[in-house]
Amino acid sequence: MQWAALIVTILFLAAGVLGFTPGATSNYMSMRFAGHHSTALLLGLFQVSILHNIVHLLFGIVGALVRRSPAGSFHYLLWGGIVYAVLWIYGLVIGAESAANFVPLNTPDNWLHFGLAIVMISSALVLNRRCFKDR
């Protein structure tokens, strides 16, 4: 469980740092604090903004703080996965050009959020089950 949380933590920290790195983020100079007007693309694919990158860094920091215990890792993976499931649904419902698209989100972001939700929630549930079986 803690290893899964560590991997997710590292991925979020990497996404946050790379989002602020010219080269890893194309159209870097067009990055905005928030909103769909930011045309910066992490790895040329995922629309990012300063707010989006900060959220990734915060998710990584939270993971680093709570992953030291199995219970903390479980809750991080489960609730983080639920947050990303909600974010996926939000991204599907709002229009890409809508003022409500404040994060910002594009189609690759939406499907990445869906994948993160599935991986994080299933990791929490499957690995939690294993932890209790081993006892």
mmCIF file of C-alpha atoms in Angstrom:
data_model
loop_
_atom_site.group_PDB
_atom_site.id
_atom_site.type_symbol
_atom_site.label_atom_id
_atom_site.label_comp_id
_atom_site.label_asym_id
_atom_site.label_seq_id
_atom_site.Cartn_x
_atom_site.Cartn_y
_atom_site.Cartn_z
ATOM 1 C CA MET A 1 0.000 0.000 0.000
ATOM 2 C CA GLN A 2 2.750 2.418 0.960
ATOM 3 C CA TRP A 3 4.699 1.629 -2.208
ATOM 4 C CA ALA A 4 1.660 2.394 -4.354
ATOM 5 C CA ALA A 5 1.197 5.695 -2.518
ATOM 6 C CA LEU A 6 4.895 6.467 -3.027
ATOM 7 C CA ILE A 7 4.652 5.859 -6.777
ATOM 8 C CA VAL A 8 1.571 8.092 -7.067
ATOM 9 C CA THR A 9 3.290 10.733 -4.923
ATOM 10 C CA ILE A 10 6.345 10.751 -7.179
ATOM 11 C CA LEU A 11 4.169 11.006 -10.294
ATOM 12 C CA PHE A 12 2.272 13.998 -8.906
ATOM 13 C CA LEU A 13 5.457 15.755 -7.818
ATOM 14 C CA ALA A 14 7.033 15.104 -11.223
ATOM 15 C CA ALA A 15 3.944 16.422 -13.045
ATOM 16 C CA GLY A 16 3.960 19.549 -10.887
ATOM 17 C CA VAL A 17 7.652 20.260 -11.431
ATOM 18 C CA LEU A 18 7.580 19.429 -15.151
ATOM 19 C CA GLY A 19 4.556 21.698 -15.579
ATOM 20 C CA PHE A 20 6.804 24.597 -14.566
ATOM 21 C CA THR A 21 9.672 23.430 -16.791
ATOM 22 C CA PRO A 22 10.060 24.983 -20.244
ATOM 23 C CA GLY A 23 10.697 22.212 -22.749
ATOM 24 C CA ALA A 24 8.665 19.666 -20.829
ATOM 25 C CA THR A 25 5.809 22.141 -21.181
ATOM 26 C CA SER A 26 5.235 23.517 -24.671
ATOM 27 C CA ASN A 27 3.835 27.032 -25.132
ATOM 28 C CA TYR A 28 5.291 27.722 -21.696
ATOM 29 C CA MET A 29 5.093 31.512 -22.047
ATOM 30 C CA SER A 30 1.341 31.318 -22.677
ATOM 31 C CA MET A 31 0.687 29.701 -19.289
ATOM 32 C CA ARG A 32 -1.918 31.535 -17.225
ATOM 33 C CA PHE A 33 -2.677 31.274 -13.526
ATOM 34 C CA ALA A 34 -5.980 29.516 -14.202
ATOM 35 C CA GLY A 35 -8.641 29.088 -16.841
ATOM 36 C CA HIS A 36 -8.976 27.621 -20.291
ATOM 37 C CA HIS A 37 -6.996 30.465 -21.898
ATOM 38 C CA SER A 38 -3.738 28.820 -20.850
ATOM 39 C CA THR A 39 -2.403 27.049 -23.933
ATOM 40 C CA ALA A 40 0.616 25.546 -22.168
ATOM 41 C CA LEU A 41 0.788 21.775 -22.695
ATOM 42 C CA LEU A 42 2.675 19.401 -20.403
ATOM 43 C CA LEU A 43 4.479 16.884 -22.625
ATOM 44 C CA GLY A 44 2.729 18.585 -25.558
ATOM 45 C CA LEU A 45 -0.545 16.916 -24.562
ATOM 46 C CA PHE A 46 -2.012 17.916 -21.188
ATOM 47 C CA GLN A 47 -3.286 21.487 -20.808
ATOM 48 C CA VAL A 48 -1.809 23.055 -17.677
ATOM 49 C CA SER A 49 -1.885 26.313 -15.794
ATOM 50 C CA ILE A 50 -0.073 27.572 -12.739
ATOM 51 C CA LEU A 51 -3.046 26.463 -10.609
ATOM 52 C CA HIS A 52 -3.054 23.016 -12.226
ATOM 53 C CA ASN A 53 0.669 22.586 -11.505
ATOM 54 C CA ILE A 54 0.228 23.753 -7.909
ATOM 55 C CA VAL A 55 -2.561 21.193 -7.426
ATOM 56 C CA HIS A 56 -0.229 18.440 -8.680
ATOM 57 C CA LEU A 57 2.494 19.589 -6.286
ATOM 58 C CA LEU A 58 0.044 19.740 -3.367
ATOM 59 C CA PHE A 59 -1.220 16.212 -4.120
ATOM 60 C CA GLY A 60 2.413 15.077 -4.129
ATOM 61 C CA ILE A 61 3.197 16.835 -0.856
ATOM 62 C CA VAL A 62 0.127 15.340 0.829
ATOM 63 C CA GLY A 63 1.170 11.908 -0.429
ATOM 64 C CA ALA A 64 4.679 12.368 0.942
ATOM 65 C CA LEU A 65 3.265 13.302 4.344
ATOM 66 C CA VAL A 66 0.699 10.514 4.705
ATOM 67 C CA ARG A 67 2.333 7.567 2.941
ATOM 68 C CA ARG A 68 4.352 6.634 6.011
ATOM 69 C CA SER A 69 1.469 4.595 7.390
ATOM 70 C CA PRO A 70 -0.721 1.985 5.701
ATOM 71 C CA ALA A 71 -3.869 3.820 6.832
ATOM 72 C CA GLY A 72 -2.579 7.140 5.505
ATOM 73 C CA SER A 73 -1.629 5.496 2.212
ATOM 74 C CA PHE A 74 -5.053 3.858 1.941
ATOM 75 C CA HIS A 75 -6.908 7.136 2.491
ATOM 76 C CA TYR A 76 -4.580 9.027 0.144
ATOM 77 C CA LEU A 77 -5.170 6.546 -2.666
ATOM 78 C CA LEU A 78 -8.903 6.141 -2.046
ATOM 79 C CA TRP A 79 -9.881 9.789 -1.516
ATOM 80 C CA GLY A 80 -7.382 11.061 -4.081
ATOM 81 C CA GLY A 81 -8.910 8.621 -6.567
ATOM 82 C CA ILE A 82 -12.387 9.850 -5.709
ATOM 83 C CA VAL A 83 -11.271 13.458 -6.237
ATOM 84 C CA TYR A 84 -9.895 12.512 -9.649
ATOM 85 C CA ALA A 85 -13.106 10.648 -10.536
ATOM 86 C CA VAL A 86 -15.087 13.793 -9.729
ATOM 87 C CA LEU A 87 -12.616 15.871 -11.721
ATOM 88 C CA TRP A 88 -13.010 13.475 -14.674
ATOM 89 C CA ILE A 89 -16.807 13.850 -14.578
ATOM 90 C CA TYR A 90 -16.449 17.623 -14.215
ATOM 91 C CA GLY A 91 -14.167 17.714 -17.254
ATOM 92 C CA LEU A 92 -16.678 15.746 -19.309
ATOM 93 C CA VAL A 93 -19.621 17.923 -18.303
ATOM 94 C CA ILE A 94 -18.157 21.406 -18.739
ATOM 95 C CA GLY A 95 -17.185 22.807 -22.107
ATOM 96 C CA ALA A 96 -13.499 23.293 -22.887
ATOM 97 C CA GLU A 97 -14.130 26.983 -23.605
ATOM 98 C CA SER A 98 -16.414 27.503 -20.601
ATOM 99 C CA ALA A 99 -15.511 29.969 -17.856
ATOM 100 C CA ALA A 100 -16.145 27.036 -15.486
ATOM 101 C CA ASN A 101 -13.069 25.333 -16.973
ATOM 102 C CA PHE A 102 -10.825 27.036 -14.415
ATOM 103 C CA VAL A 103 -8.249 24.273 -13.900
ATOM 104 C CA PRO A 104 -7.926 23.997 -17.202
ATOM 105 C CA LEU A 105 -8.915 20.621 -18.618
ATOM 106 C CA ASN A 106 -8.708 19.190 -22.120
ATOM 107 C CA THR A 107 -9.623 15.740 -23.474
ATOM 108 C CA PRO A 108 -6.236 14.131 -22.634
ATOM 109 C CA ASP A 109 -6.493 15.575 -19.100
ATOM 110 C CA ASN A 110 -9.975 14.108 -18.726
ATOM 111 C CA TRP A 111 -8.870 10.614 -19.688
ATOM 112 C CA LEU A 112 -5.745 10.841 -17.556
ATOM 113 C CA HIS A 113 -7.962 11.784 -14.600
ATOM 114 C CA PHE A 114 -10.177 8.784 -15.358
ATOM 115 C CA GLY A 115 -7.117 6.503 -15.405
ATOM 116 C CA LEU A 116 -5.770 7.994 -12.178
ATOM 117 C CA ALA A 117 -9.137 7.503 -10.489
ATOM 118 C CA ILE A 118 -9.299 3.832 -11.525
ATOM 119 C CA VAL A 119 -5.689 3.098 -10.556
ATOM 120 C CA MET A 120 -5.803 4.947 -7.239
ATOM 121 C CA ILE A 121 -9.175 3.594 -6.067
ATOM 122 C CA SER A 122 -8.470 0.025 -7.174
ATOM 123 C CA SER A 123 -4.996 0.128 -5.605
ATOM 124 C CA ALA A 124 -6.479 1.299 -2.321
ATOM 125 C CA LEU A 125 -9.163 -1.383 -2.300
ATOM 126 C CA VAL A 126 -7.070 -4.302 -3.576
ATOM 127 C CA LEU A 127 -4.015 -3.549 -1.470
ATOM 128 C CA ASN A 128 -6.124 -2.858 1.628
ATOM 129 C CA ARG A 129 -7.714 -6.254 1.201
ATOM 130 C CA ARG A 130 -4.259 -7.834 0.967
ATOM 131 C CA CYS A 131 -3.109 -6.043 4.127
ATOM 132 C CA PHE A 132 -6.017 -7.520 6.105
ATOM 133 C CA LYS A 133 -5.539 -10.999 4.586
ATOM 134 C CA ASP A 134 -1.871 -11.044 5.616
ATOM 135 C CA ARG A 135 -2.721 -10.384 9.256
#
